Amino acid sequence: MQGALRTCLTHGNVVKDSLLQHVRVLSPLLRPIVFSRFESVSSARIEEHGFESTRIADILKKKGKGADGSWLWCTTDDTVYDAVKSMTQHNVGALVVVKPGEQKSIAGIITERDYLRKIIVQGRSSKSTKVGDIMTEENKLITVTPDTKVLKAMQLMTDKRIRHIPVIDDKEMIGMVSIGDVVRAVVSEHREELDRLNAYIQGGY
């Protein structure tokens, strides 16, 4: 997975290099025309349609109601067994942890990795251990905002070796994205960029 992420992070340059390589095989008479078209692109247009345009807010919007406050959560007082059962039922790898009665105030996060490392490996009982005892606490969480660029979020998740990241807006949690969400968004953006560059070379702009 980490190798795939690094590939996605560098894929934008590969796409552009491939297109330029395609240009080099054109007739010498056409090269000046094509390159002059590239050089004439305004910086504002490049920024508008660049690889950095997608934000975390765009991912949440595409995810729909499952991301706008109705995310899966448990409380610090729930047992680890119940938390893992909920993950299994909903086919997710992490749950937001809140304090009892405070759904908007995040206390931490519990993941499959926490369960494996802090329950299974240590021989503890999931039915007698509280979520609050093994969760990653709020002050140690890596978070993003709705305005965070997707590539930056991907870099954070790759560097910190995490697969889920809460989205915080004005000190309140508004959703959570996974590494799968981020990778899909980056791949989609790169595909759109490739289409734009192809259209530009062929005179679509």
Short mmCIF file of C-alpha atoms in Angstrom, two decimals:
data_model
loop_
_atom_site.label_atom_id
_atom_site.label_comp_id
_atom_site.label_asym_id
_atom_site.label_seq_id
_atom_site.Cartn_x
_atom_site.Cartn_y
_atom_site.Cartn_z
CA MET A 1 0.00 0.00 0.00
CA GLN A 2 2.81 2.45 0.89
CA GLY A 3 4.48 1.79 -2.46
CA ALA A 4 1.22 2.44 -4.25
CA LEU A 5 0.83 5.75 -2.44
CA ARG A 6 4.29 6.91 -3.41
CA THR A 7 3.48 5.97 -7.00
CA CYS A 8 0.33 8.09 -6.91
CA LEU A 9 2.23 11.03 -5.41
CA THR A 10 4.71 11.00 -8.29
CA HIS A 11 2.26 9.97 -10.99
CA GLY A 12 1.51 13.54 -12.01
CA ASN A 13 5.07 14.14 -13.18
CA VAL A 14 5.09 10.78 -14.98
CA VAL A 15 1.93 11.73 -16.88
CA LYS A 16 3.34 15.07 -17.97
CA ASP A 17 6.69 13.54 -18.92
CA SER A 18 4.91 10.90 -21.00
CA LEU A 19 2.98 13.55 -22.87
CA LEU A 20 6.09 15.58 -23.53
CA GLN A 21 7.81 12.44 -24.75
CA HIS A 22 4.87 11.94 -27.11
CA VAL A 23 5.39 15.48 -28.38
CA ARG A 24 9.07 14.79 -29.11
CA VAL A 25 8.17 12.15 -31.69
CA LEU A 26 6.07 14.59 -33.66
CA SER A 27 7.27 16.09 -36.88
CA PRO A 28 9.94 18.77 -36.28
CA LEU A 29 7.64 21.22 -38.03
CA LEU A 30 4.91 20.62 -35.45
CA ARG A 31 7.06 20.76 -32.32
CA PRO A 32 7.34 24.57 -32.15
CA ILE A 33 3.57 24.87 -32.48
CA VAL A 34 2.86 22.36 -29.72
CA PHE A 35 5.46 23.74 -27.33
CA SER A 36 4.35 27.31 -28.00
CA ARG A 37 0.84 26.23 -26.98
CA PHE A 38 2.22 24.87 -23.68
CA GLU A 39 4.21 28.02 -23.06
CA SER A 40 1.18 30.20 -23.71
CA VAL A 41 -0.88 28.62 -20.93
CA SER A 42 -1.45 31.21 -18.20
CA SER A 43 -0.27 30.35 -14.68
CA ALA A 44 -3.79 31.02 -13.41
CA ARG A 45 -5.20 28.35 -15.74
CA ILE A 46 -2.57 25.83 -14.71
CA GLU A 47 -3.32 26.49 -11.06
CA GLU A 48 -7.05 26.20 -11.68
CA HIS A 49 -6.73 22.81 -13.38
CA GLY A 50 -3.62 21.50 -11.62
CA PHE A 51 -3.07 18.37 -9.58
CA GLU A 52 -3.52 20.39 -6.36
CA SER A 53 -7.12 21.43 -6.97
CA THR A 54 -9.01 18.70 -5.11
CA ARG A 55 -9.68 19.31 -1.43
CA ILE A 56 -10.83 17.07 1.41
CA ALA A 57 -14.20 18.86 1.24
CA ASP A 58 -14.63 17.45 -2.28
CA ILE A 59 -14.12 13.91 -0.99
CA LEU A 60 -16.66 14.41 1.80
CA LYS A 61 -19.15 15.80 -0.70
CA LYS A 62 -18.78 12.74 -2.94
CA LYS A 63 -19.13 10.39 0.03
CA GLY A 64 -22.48 12.00 0.80
CA LYS A 65 -24.48 11.58 3.99
CA GLY A 66 -22.06 9.03 5.39
CA ALA A 67 -19.48 11.80 5.74
CA ASP A 68 -21.44 14.85 6.89
CA GLY A 69 -21.89 14.01 10.56
CA SER A 70 -23.41 10.54 10.46
CA TRP A 71 -19.98 8.85 10.56
CA LEU A 72 -19.58 5.74 12.68
CA TRP A 73 -18.57 6.34 16.25
CA CYS A 74 -18.35 4.80 19.70
CA THR A 75 -17.78 6.23 23.17
CA THR A 76 -14.85 5.99 25.53
CA ASP A 77 -17.00 3.82 27.83
CA ASP A 78 -17.86 1.21 25.19
CA THR A 79 -16.01 -2.07 25.30
CA VAL A 80 -13.40 -2.83 22.67
CA TYR A 81 -15.45 -5.90 21.75
CA ASP A 82 -18.49 -3.76 20.86
CA ALA A 83 -16.31 -1.33 18.90
CA VAL A 84 -14.70 -4.10 16.83
CA LYS A 85 -18.11 -5.69 16.30
CA SER A 86 -19.39 -2.39 14.90
CA MET A 87 -16.36 -2.13 12.57
CA THR A 88 -17.04 -5.64 11.29
CA GLN A 89 -20.75 -5.02 10.75
CA HIS A 90 -20.11 -1.83 8.78
CA ASN A 91 -16.96 -3.07 7.01
CA VAL A 92 -14.76 -0.20 8.22
CA GLY A 93 -11.32 -0.13 9.78
CA ALA A 94 -11.74 2.64 12.34
CA LEU A 95 -14.28 4.36 14.58
CA VAL A 96 -14.32 7.89 15.92
CA VAL A 97 -14.35 7.93 19.71
CA VAL A 98 -16.40 10.54 21.56
CA LYS A 99 -17.16 11.20 25.19
CA PRO A 100 -20.58 9.94 26.30
CA GLY A 101 -23.24 12.48 25.27
CA GLU A 102 -20.81 14.61 23.21
CA GLN A 103 -21.00 13.26 19.66
CA LYS A 104 -19.50 16.37 18.05
CA SER A 105 -16.51 16.50 20.40
CA ILE A 106 -13.87 13.99 19.35
CA ALA A 107 -11.96 12.20 22.11
CA GLY A 108 -9.85 9.99 19.89
CA ILE A 109 -9.96 7.19 17.35
CA ILE A 110 -9.82 3.41 17.57
CA THR A 111 -8.59 1.30 14.66
CA GLU A 112 -8.10 -2.34 13.76
CA ARG A 113 -4.41 -1.76 14.40
CA ASP A 114 -5.15 -0.67 17.98
CA TYR A 115 -7.14 -3.86 18.52
CA LEU A 116 -4.40 -6.09 17.16
CA ARG A 117 -1.51 -4.42 18.98
CA LYS A 118 -3.14 -3.56 22.29
CA ILE A 119 -5.60 -6.41 22.77
CA ILE A 120 -4.65 -9.49 20.74
CA VAL A 121 -0.86 -9.24 21.02
CA GLN A 122 -1.00 -8.34 24.72
CA GLY A 123 -3.52 -11.07 25.54
CA ARG A 124 -6.11 -8.68 26.97
CA SER A 125 -9.86 -9.22 26.99
CA SER A 126 -11.80 -7.13 24.50
CA LYS A 127 -14.99 -7.58 26.53
CA SER A 128 -13.54 -6.12 29.71
CA THR A 129 -11.34 -3.40 28.18
CA LYS A 130 -12.81 0.03 27.50
CA VAL A 131 -12.25 1.81 24.22
CA GLY A 132 -10.84 4.77 26.14
CA ASP A 133 -8.03 2.54 27.43
CA ILE A 134 -6.56 1.71 24.01
CA MET A 135 -7.67 4.49 21.65
CA THR A 136 -5.34 7.03 20.11
CA GLU A 137 -6.16 10.14 22.14
CA GLU A 138 -7.21 13.46 20.66
CA ASN A 139 -3.93 15.24 21.44
CA LYS A 140 -2.05 12.62 19.40
CA LEU A 141 -4.38 12.60 16.42
CA ILE A 142 -3.31 13.67 12.96
CA THR A 143 -6.18 15.67 11.45
CA VAL A 144 -7.03 17.69 8.35
CA THR A 145 -9.52 20.43 7.54
CA PRO A 146 -12.05 20.62 4.69
CA ASP A 147 -9.64 22.96 2.84
CA THR A 148 -6.65 20.62 3.05
CA LYS A 149 -5.47 19.60 -0.41
CA VAL A 150 -5.82 15.89 -1.13
CA LEU A 151 -2.15 15.41 -2.03
CA LYS A 152 -1.12 16.96 1.28
CA ALA A 153 -3.47 14.62 3.14
CA MET A 154 -2.00 11.67 1.26
CA GLN A 155 1.52 12.77 2.16
CA LEU A 156 0.52 13.06 5.84
CA MET A 157 -1.03 9.60 5.87
CA THR A 158 1.98 8.09 4.11
CA ASP A 159 4.55 9.75 6.37
CA LYS A 160 2.65 8.92 9.57
CA ARG A 161 1.67 5.43 8.35
CA ILE A 162 -2.01 5.91 9.11
CA ARG A 163 -5.04 4.80 7.11
CA HIS A 164 -7.79 7.02 8.54
CA ILE A 165 -7.78 10.74 9.24
CA PRO A 166 -10.49 12.85 10.94
CA VAL A 167 -11.68 16.05 9.29
CA ILE A 168 -11.96 18.92 11.78
CA ASP A 169 -13.69 22.25 11.15
CA ASP A 170 -13.82 24.92 13.84
CA LYS A 171 -12.85 22.40 16.55
CA GLU A 172 -15.67 20.05 15.58
CA MET A 173 -15.38 16.83 13.62
CA ILE A 174 -17.34 16.85 10.38
CA GLY A 175 -16.23 13.54 8.91
CA MET A 176 -13.41 11.09 8.33
CA VAL A 177 -11.58 9.97 5.20
CA SER A 178 -9.61 6.80 4.60
CA ILE A 179 -6.51 6.20 2.56
CA GLY A 180 -8.77 4.52 0.00
CA ASP A 181 -10.83 7.72 -0.35
CA VAL A 182 -7.68 9.76 -0.86
CA VAL A 183 -6.11 7.40 -3.39
CA ARG A 184 -9.31 7.29 -5.45
CA ALA A 185 -9.45 11.10 -5.47
CA VAL A 186 -5.81 11.42 -6.57
CA VAL A 187 -6.20 8.82 -9.33
CA SER A 188 -9.35 10.56 -10.57
CA GLU A 189 -7.63 13.94 -10.55
CA HIS A 190 -4.63 12.63 -12.45
CA ARG A 191 -6.91 11.03 -15.02
CA GLU A 192 -8.71 14.35 -15.52
CA GLU A 193 -5.37 16.16 -15.82
CA LEU A 194 -4.20 13.70 -18.46
CA ASP A 195 -7.41 14.27 -20.42
CA ARG A 196 -6.90 18.05 -20.21
CA LEU A 197 -3.30 17.84 -21.41
CA ASN A 198 -4.27 15.55 -24.27
CA ALA A 199 -7.07 17.90 -25.26
CA TYR A 200 -4.66 20.85 -25.08
CA ILE A 201 -2.10 19.16 -27.35
CA GLN A 202 -4.83 18.31 -29.83
CA GLY A 203 -6.19 21.85 -29.80
CA GLY A 204 -9.08 21.40 -27.39
CA TYR A 205 -8.22 24.63 -25.52
#
